[in-house]
PDB file of C-alpha atoms in Angstrom:
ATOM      1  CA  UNK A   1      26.384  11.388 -34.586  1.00  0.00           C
ATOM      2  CA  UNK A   2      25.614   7.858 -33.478  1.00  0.00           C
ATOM      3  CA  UNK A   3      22.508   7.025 -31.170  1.00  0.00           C
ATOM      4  CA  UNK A   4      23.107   4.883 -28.171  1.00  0.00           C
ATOM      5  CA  UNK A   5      21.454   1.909 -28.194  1.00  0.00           C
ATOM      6  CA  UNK A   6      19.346   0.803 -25.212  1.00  0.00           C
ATOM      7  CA  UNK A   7      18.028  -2.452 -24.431  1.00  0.00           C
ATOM      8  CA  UNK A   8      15.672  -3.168 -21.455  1.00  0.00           C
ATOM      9  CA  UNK A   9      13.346  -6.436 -20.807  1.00  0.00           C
ATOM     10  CA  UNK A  10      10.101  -6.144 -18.563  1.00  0.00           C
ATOM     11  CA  UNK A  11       9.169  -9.754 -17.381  1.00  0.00           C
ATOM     12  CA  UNK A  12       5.827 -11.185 -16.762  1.00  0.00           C
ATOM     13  CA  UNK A  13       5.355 -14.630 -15.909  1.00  0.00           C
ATOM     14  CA  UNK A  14       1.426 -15.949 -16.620  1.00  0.00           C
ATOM     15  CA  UNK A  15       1.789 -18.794 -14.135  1.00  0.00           C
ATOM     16  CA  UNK A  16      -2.086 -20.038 -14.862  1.00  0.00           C
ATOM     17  CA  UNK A  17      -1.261 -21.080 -18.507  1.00  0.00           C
ATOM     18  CA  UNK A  18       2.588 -22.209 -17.470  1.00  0.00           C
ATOM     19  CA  UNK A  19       3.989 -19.587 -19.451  1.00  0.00           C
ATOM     20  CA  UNK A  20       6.715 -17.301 -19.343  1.00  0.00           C
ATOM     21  CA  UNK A  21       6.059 -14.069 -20.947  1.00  0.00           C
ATOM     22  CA  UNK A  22       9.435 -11.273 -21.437  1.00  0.00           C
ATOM     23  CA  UNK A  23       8.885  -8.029 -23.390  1.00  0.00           C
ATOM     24  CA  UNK A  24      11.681  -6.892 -24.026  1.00  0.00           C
ATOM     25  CA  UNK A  25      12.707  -3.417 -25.984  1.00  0.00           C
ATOM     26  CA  UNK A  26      15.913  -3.349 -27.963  1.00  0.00           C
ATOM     27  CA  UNK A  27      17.208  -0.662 -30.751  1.00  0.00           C
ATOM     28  CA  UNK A  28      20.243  -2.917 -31.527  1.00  0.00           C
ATOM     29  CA  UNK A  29      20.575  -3.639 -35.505  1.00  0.00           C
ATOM     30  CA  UNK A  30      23.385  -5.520 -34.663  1.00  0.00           C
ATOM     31  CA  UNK A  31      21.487  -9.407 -34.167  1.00  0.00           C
ATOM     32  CA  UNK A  32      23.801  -9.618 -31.448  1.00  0.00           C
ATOM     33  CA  UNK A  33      21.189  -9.500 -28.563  1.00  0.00           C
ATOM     34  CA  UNK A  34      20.544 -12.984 -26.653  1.00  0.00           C
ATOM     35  CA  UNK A  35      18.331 -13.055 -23.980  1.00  0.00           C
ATOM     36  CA  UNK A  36      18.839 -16.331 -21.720  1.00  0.00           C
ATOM     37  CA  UNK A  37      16.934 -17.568 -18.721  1.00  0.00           C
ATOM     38  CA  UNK A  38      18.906 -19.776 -15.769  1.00  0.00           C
ATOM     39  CA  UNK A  39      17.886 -21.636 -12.393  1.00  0.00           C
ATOM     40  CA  UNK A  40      19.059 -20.532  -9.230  1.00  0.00           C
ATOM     41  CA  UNK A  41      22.481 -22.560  -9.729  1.00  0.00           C
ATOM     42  CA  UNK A  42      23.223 -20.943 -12.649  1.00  0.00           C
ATOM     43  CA  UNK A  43      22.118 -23.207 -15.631  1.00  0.00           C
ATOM     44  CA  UNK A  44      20.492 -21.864 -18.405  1.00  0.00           C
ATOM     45  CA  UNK A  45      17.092 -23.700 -18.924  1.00  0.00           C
ATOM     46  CA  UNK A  46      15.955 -21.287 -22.011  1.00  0.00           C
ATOM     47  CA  UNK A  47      17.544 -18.933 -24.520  1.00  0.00           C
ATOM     48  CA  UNK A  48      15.986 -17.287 -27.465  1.00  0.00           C
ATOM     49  CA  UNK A  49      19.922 -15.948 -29.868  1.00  0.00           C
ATOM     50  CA  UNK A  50      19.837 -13.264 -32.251  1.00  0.00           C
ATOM     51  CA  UNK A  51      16.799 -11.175 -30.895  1.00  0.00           C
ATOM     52  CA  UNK A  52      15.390  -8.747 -33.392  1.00  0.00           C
ATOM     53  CA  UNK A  53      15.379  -4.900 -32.971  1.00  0.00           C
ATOM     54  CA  UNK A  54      11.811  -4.246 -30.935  1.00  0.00           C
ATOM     55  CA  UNK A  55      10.206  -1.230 -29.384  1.00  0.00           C
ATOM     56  CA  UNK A  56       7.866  -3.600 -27.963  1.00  0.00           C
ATOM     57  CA  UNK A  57       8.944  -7.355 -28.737  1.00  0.00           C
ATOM     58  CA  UNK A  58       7.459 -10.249 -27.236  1.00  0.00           C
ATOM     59  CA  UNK A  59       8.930 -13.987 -26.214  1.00  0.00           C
ATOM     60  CA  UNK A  60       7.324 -16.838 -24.791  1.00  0.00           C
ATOM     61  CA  UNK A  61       8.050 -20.733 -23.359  1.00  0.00           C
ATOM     62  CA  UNK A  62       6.145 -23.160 -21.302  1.00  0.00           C
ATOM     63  CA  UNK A  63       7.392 -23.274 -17.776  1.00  0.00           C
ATOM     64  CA  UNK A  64       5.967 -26.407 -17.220  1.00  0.00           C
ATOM     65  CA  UNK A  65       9.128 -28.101 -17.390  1.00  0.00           C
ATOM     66  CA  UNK A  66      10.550 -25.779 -14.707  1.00  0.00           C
ATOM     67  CA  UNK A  67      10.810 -26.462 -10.976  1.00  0.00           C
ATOM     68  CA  UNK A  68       9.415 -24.441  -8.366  1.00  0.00           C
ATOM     69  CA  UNK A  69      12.165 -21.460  -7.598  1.00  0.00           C
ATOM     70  CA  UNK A  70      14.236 -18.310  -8.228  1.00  0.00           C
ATOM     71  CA  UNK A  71      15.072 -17.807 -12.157  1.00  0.00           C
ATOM     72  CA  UNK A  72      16.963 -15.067 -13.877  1.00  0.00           C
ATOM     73  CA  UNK A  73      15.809 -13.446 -17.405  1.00  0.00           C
ATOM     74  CA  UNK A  74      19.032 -11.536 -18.690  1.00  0.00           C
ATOM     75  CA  UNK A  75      19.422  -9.677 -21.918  1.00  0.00           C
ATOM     76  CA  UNK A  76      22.867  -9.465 -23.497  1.00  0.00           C
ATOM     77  CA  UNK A  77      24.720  -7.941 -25.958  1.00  0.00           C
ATOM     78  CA  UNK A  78      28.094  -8.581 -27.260  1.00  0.00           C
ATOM     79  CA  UNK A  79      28.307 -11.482 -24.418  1.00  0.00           C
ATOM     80  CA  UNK A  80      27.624  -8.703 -21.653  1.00  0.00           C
ATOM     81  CA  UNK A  81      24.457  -8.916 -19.683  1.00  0.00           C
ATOM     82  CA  UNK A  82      22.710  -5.359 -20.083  1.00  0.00           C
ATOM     83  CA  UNK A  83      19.715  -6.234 -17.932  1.00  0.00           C
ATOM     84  CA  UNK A  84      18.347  -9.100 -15.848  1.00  0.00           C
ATOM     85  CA  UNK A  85      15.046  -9.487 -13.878  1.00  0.00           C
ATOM     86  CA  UNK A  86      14.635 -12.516 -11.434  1.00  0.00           C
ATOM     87  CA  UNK A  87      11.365 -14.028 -11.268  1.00  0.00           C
ATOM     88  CA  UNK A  88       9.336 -17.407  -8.862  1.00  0.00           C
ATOM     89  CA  UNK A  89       7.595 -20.199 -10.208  1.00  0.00           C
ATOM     90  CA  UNK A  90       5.600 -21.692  -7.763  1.00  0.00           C
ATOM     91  CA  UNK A  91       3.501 -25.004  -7.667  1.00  0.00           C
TER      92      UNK A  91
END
């Protein structure tokens, strides 16, 4: 009997130290998990490839280098987003 795999990300974004905090939970083996942040037009300003099996795994950039605005965090598998969270960063 196989188990279905689930993948979920909670995001928190720690805007007094500039940084971008996801925790994300994954029980994919596979190494075929991507998680990928983008601006409001679409362009991808971060991605962290091959993210490793978690029940509670952690990720982390600087957002310094962002503008103020809407961003999206989405976590995919096989090229299909599985979950996405939009977040602000304000100045």
């Amino acid at each position: 009997m196989k188990t279905e795999e689930h993948i979920i990300i909670i995001l928190t974004v720690v805007e007094e130290n500039a940084t971008v905090n996801i925790t994300y939970t994954s029980s994919s083996d596979e190494g075929n998990v991507r998680i990928v942040v983008t601006d409001s037009e679409g362009n991808t300003t971060h991605s962290f490839d091959r993210v490793a099996k978690a029940e509670n795994g952690k990720l982390s950039f600087q957002s310094g280098g962002l503008r103020p605005g809407a961003y999206t965090c989405s976590i995919e598998q096989d090229g299909k987003i599985k979950d996405s969270k939009q977040f602000q960063i304000g100045r």
